[in-house]
Tab-separated table of C-alpha atoms in Angstrom:
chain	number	residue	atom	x	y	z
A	1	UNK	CA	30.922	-166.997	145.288
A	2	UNK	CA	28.512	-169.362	143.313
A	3	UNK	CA	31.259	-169.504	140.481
A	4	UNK	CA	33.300	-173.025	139.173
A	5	UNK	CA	36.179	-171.593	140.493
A	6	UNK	CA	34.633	-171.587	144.146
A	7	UNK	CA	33.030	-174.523	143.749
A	8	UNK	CA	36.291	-176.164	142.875
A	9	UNK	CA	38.211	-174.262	145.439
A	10	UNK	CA	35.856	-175.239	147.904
A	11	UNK	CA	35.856	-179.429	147.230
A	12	UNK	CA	40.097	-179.018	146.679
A	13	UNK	CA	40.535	-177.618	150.066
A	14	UNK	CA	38.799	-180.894	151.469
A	15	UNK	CA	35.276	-179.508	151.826
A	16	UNK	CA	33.253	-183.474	151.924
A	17	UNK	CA	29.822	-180.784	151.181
A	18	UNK	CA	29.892	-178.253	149.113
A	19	UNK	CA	26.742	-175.654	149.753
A	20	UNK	CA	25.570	-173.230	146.562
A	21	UNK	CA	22.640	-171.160	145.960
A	22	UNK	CA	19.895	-171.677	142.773
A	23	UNK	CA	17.537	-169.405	141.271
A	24	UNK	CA	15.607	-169.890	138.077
A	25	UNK	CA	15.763	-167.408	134.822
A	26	UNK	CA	12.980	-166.465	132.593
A	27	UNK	CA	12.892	-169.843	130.504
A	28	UNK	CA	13.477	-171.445	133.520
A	29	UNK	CA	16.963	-172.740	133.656
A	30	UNK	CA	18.360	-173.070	136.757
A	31	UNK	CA	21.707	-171.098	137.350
A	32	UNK	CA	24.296	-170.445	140.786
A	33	UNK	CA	23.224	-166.939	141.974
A	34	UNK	CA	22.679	-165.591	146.032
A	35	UNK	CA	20.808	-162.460	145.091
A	36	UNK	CA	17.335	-161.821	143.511
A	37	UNK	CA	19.491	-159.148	141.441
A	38	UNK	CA	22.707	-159.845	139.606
A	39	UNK	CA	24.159	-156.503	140.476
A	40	UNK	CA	26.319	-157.551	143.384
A	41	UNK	CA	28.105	-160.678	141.808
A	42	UNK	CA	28.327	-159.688	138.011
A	43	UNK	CA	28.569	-156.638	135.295
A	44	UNK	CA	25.734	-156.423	134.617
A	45	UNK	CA	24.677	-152.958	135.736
A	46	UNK	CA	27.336	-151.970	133.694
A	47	UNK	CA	26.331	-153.745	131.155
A	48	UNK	CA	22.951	-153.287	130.709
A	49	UNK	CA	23.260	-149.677	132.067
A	50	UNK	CA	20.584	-149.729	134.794
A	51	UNK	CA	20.216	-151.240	138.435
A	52	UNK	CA	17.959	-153.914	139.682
A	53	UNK	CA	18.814	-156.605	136.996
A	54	UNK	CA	16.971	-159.717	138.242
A	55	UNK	CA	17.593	-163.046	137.403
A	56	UNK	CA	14.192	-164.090	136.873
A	57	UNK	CA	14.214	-161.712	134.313
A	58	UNK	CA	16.825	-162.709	131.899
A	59	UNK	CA	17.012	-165.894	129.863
A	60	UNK	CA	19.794	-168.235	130.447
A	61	UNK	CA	21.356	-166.608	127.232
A	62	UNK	CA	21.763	-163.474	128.951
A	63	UNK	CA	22.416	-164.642	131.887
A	64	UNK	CA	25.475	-166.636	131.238
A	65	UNK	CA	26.304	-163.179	129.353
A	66	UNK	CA	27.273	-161.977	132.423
A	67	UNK	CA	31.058	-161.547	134.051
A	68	UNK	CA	30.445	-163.199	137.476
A	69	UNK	CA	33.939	-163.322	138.351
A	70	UNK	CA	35.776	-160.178	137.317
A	71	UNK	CA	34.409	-158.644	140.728
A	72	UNK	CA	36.522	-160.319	143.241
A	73	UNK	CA	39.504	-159.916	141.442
A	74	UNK	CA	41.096	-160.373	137.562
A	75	UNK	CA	42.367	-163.694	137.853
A	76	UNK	CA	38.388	-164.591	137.943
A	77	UNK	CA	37.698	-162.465	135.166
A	78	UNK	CA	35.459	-164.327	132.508
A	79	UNK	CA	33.559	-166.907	135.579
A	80	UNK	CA	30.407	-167.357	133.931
A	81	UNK	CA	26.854	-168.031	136.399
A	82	UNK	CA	26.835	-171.784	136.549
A	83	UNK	CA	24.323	-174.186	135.582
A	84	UNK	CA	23.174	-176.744	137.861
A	85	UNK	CA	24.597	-179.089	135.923
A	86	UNK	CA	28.252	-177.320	136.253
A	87	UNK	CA	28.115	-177.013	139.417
A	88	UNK	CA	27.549	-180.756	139.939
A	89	UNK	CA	30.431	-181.599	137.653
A	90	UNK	CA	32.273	-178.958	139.801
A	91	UNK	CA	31.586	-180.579	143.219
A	92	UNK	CA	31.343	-184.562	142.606
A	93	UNK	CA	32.647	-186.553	144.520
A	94	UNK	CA	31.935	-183.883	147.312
A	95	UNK	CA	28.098	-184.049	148.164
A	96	UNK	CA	26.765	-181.085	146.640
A	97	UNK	CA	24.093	-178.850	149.292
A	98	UNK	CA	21.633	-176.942	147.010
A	99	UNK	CA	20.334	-174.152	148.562
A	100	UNK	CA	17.016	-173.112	147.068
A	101	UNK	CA	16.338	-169.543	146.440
A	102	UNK	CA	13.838	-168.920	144.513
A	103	UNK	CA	12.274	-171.554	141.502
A	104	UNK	CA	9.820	-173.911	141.472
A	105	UNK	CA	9.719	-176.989	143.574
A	106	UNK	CA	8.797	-179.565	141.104
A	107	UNK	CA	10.979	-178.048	138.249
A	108	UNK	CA	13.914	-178.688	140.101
A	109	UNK	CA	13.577	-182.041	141.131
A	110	UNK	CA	12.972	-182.484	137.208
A	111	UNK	CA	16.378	-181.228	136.512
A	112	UNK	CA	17.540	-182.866	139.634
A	113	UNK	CA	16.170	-186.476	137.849
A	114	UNK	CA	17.681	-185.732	134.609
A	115	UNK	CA	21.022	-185.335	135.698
A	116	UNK	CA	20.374	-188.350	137.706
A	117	UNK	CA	21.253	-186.545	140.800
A	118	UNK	CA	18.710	-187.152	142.824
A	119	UNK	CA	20.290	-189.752	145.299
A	120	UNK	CA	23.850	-187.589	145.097
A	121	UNK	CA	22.788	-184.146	146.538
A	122	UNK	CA	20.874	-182.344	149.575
A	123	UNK	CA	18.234	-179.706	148.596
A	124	UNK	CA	17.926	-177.272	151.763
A	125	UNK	CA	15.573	-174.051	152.194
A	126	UNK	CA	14.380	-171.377	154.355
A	127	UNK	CA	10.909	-172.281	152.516
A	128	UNK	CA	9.627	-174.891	154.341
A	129	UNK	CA	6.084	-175.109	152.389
A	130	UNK	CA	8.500	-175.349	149.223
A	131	UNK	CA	10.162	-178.045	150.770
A	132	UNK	CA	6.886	-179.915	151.835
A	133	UNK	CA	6.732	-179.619	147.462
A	134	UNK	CA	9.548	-181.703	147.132
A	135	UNK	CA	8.717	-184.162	149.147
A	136	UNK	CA	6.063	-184.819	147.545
A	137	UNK	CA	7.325	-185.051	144.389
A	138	UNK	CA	10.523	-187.005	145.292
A	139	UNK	CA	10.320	-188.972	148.092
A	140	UNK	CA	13.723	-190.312	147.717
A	141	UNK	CA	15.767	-186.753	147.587
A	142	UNK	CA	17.830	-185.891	150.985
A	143	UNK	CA	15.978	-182.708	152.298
A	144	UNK	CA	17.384	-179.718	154.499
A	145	UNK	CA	15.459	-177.296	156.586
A	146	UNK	CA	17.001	-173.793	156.972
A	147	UNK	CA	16.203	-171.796	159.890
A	148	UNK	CA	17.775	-168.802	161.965
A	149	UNK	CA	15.210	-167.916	165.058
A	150	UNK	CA	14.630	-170.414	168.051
A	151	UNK	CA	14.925	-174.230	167.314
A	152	UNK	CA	12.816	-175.996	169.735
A	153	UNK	CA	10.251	-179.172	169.558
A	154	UNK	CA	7.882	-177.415	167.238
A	155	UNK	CA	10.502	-176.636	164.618
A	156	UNK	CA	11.907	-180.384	164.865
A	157	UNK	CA	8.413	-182.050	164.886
A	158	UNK	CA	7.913	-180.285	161.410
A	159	UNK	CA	11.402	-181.137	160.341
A	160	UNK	CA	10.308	-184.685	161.322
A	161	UNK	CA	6.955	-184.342	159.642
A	162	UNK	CA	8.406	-183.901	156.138
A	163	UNK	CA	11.684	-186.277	156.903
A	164	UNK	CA	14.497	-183.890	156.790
A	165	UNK	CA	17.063	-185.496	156.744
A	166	UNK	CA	19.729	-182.542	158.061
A	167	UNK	CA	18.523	-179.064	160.162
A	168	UNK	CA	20.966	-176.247	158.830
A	169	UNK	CA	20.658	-173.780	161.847
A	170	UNK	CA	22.087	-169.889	162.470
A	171	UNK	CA	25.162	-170.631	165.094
A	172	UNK	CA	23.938	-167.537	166.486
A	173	UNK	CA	20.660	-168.992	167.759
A	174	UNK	CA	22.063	-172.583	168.721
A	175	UNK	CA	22.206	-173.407	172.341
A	176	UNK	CA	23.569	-176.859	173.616
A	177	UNK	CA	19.994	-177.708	174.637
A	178	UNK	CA	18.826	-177.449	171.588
A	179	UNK	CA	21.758	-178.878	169.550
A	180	UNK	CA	20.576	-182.015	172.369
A	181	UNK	CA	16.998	-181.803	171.248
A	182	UNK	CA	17.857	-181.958	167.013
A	183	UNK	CA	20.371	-185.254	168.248
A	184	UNK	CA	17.506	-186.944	169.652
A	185	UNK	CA	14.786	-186.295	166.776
A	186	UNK	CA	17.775	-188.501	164.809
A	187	UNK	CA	18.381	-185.181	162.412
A	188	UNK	CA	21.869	-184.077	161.279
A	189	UNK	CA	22.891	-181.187	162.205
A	190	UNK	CA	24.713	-178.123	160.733
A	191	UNK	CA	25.314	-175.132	161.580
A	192	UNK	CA	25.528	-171.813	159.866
A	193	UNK	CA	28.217	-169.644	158.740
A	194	UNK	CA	30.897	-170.215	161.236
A	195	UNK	CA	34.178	-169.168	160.458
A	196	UNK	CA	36.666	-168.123	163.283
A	197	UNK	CA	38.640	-171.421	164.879
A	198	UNK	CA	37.080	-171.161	168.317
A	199	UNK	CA	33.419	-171.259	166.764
A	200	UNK	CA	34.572	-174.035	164.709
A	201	UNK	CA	35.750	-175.754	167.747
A	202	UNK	CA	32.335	-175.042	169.941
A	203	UNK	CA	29.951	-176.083	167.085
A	204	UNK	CA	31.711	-179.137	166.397
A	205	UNK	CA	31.972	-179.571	170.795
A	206	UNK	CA	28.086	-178.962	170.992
A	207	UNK	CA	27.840	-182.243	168.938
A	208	UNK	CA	27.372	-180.577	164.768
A	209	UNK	CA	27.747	-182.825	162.275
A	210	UNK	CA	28.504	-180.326	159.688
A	211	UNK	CA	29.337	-176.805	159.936
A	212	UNK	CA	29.197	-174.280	157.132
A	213	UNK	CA	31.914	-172.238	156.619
A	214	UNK	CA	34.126	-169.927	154.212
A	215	UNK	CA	37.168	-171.754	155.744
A	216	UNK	CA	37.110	-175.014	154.025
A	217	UNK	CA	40.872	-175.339	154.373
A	218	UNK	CA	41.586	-174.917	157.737
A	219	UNK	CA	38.038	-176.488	158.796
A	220	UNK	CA	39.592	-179.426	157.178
A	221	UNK	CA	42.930	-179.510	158.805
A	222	UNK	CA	41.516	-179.180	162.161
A	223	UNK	CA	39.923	-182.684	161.885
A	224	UNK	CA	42.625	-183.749	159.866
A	225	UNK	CA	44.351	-183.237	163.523
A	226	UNK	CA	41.770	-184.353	164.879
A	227	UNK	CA	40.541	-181.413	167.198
A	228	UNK	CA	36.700	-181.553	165.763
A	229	UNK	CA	35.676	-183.416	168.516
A	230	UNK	CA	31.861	-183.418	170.253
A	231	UNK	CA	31.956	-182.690	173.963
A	232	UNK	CA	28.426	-183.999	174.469
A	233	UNK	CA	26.445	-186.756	172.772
């Protein structure tokens, strides 16, 4: 999770988008983390001998202190938090989908620039005022909106307003109607995290473009064999 090794994983299994989470530290480097905290997904309760260790909190110095692999097992032992710019490395030629936690909007569209990745990646969010940010700051960066609750006209009219360019939507709250209505505002559409084959099948029959997923592989070899197939366009 959020490691190289993932990241890797992920883009070898024949993943064509590979989706990871930022955050910023202190001195404002942006690392690979899910959680405000770093207690889940590294040592470093142990560590530092107390709970509640937040990113935000550490420099990049300690952060990249921390074991982020040695959790899920001991071959990952030693995974370091990534840097944006490792996990780019990590994913290219896969299109990188950079989930936005926490950090600030124009910040990362300045590390975005200096890696010169701004024409090479998606930047999605659950933030949509954050996302209105980046917009305005780079016009030319591929933009996703996040959302779990109903999608309807009002949520794609916004989408619209700021030019997202994919909606990244809980599978859970989908319907075909409005999987219909996100077509027609021209939108991609991707849906969020499916895992089991038959869900595979039925987001990809509802007419998703992309599906998220922790199933990279066998996502793959069912369009490999072709059976990712819309029912409805």
């Amino acid at each position: 999770e959020n490691t190289v090794a993932a990241l890797r994983a992920g883009a070898a299994a024949g993943a064509l988008v590979v989706e990871f989470d930022v955050q910023q530290t202190k001195d404002g480097a942006w690392v690979l983390l899910h959680d405000a905290t770093c207690d889940r997904t590294t040592d470093a309760v142990a560590r530092l001998g107390r709970k509640d260790v937040r990113i935000d909190e550490m420099t990049i110095g300690q952060a990249r202190a921390l074991d982020a692999g040695a959790w899920k097992g001991e071959a990952f032992a030693g995974e370091r938090l990534p840097t944006l710019a490792e996990a780019l490395a990590a994913i290219f030629p896969a299109i990188p989908l950079v989930e936005r936690k926490a950090g600030d909007a124009k910040a990362l569209v300045d590390e975005l620039r200096r890696l010169d990745a701004i024409a090479r990646v998606v930047v999605q969010a659950f933030d949509w005022p954050w996302l209105r940010e980046v917009r305005a700051a780079e016009p030319r960066l591929a933009l996703g909106v996040l959302g779990g609750k109903t999608l309807g006209k009002a949520q794609l009219d916004e989408a619209a307003a700021m030019h997202a360019e994919l909606v990244h939507w809980d599978h859970r709250t989908l319907d075909v109607a409005a999987a219909a209505q996100a077509r027609a505002a021209g939108a991609l559409l991707c849906v969020y995290t499916v895992d089991p084959d038959v869900l595979l099948l039925g987001a990809a029959a509802i007419g998703c473009d992309l599906i998220t997923t922790n199933r990279p592989a066998r996502m793959a070899a069912l369009r490999r064999d072709g059976l990712l197939r819309a029912a409805v366009r």
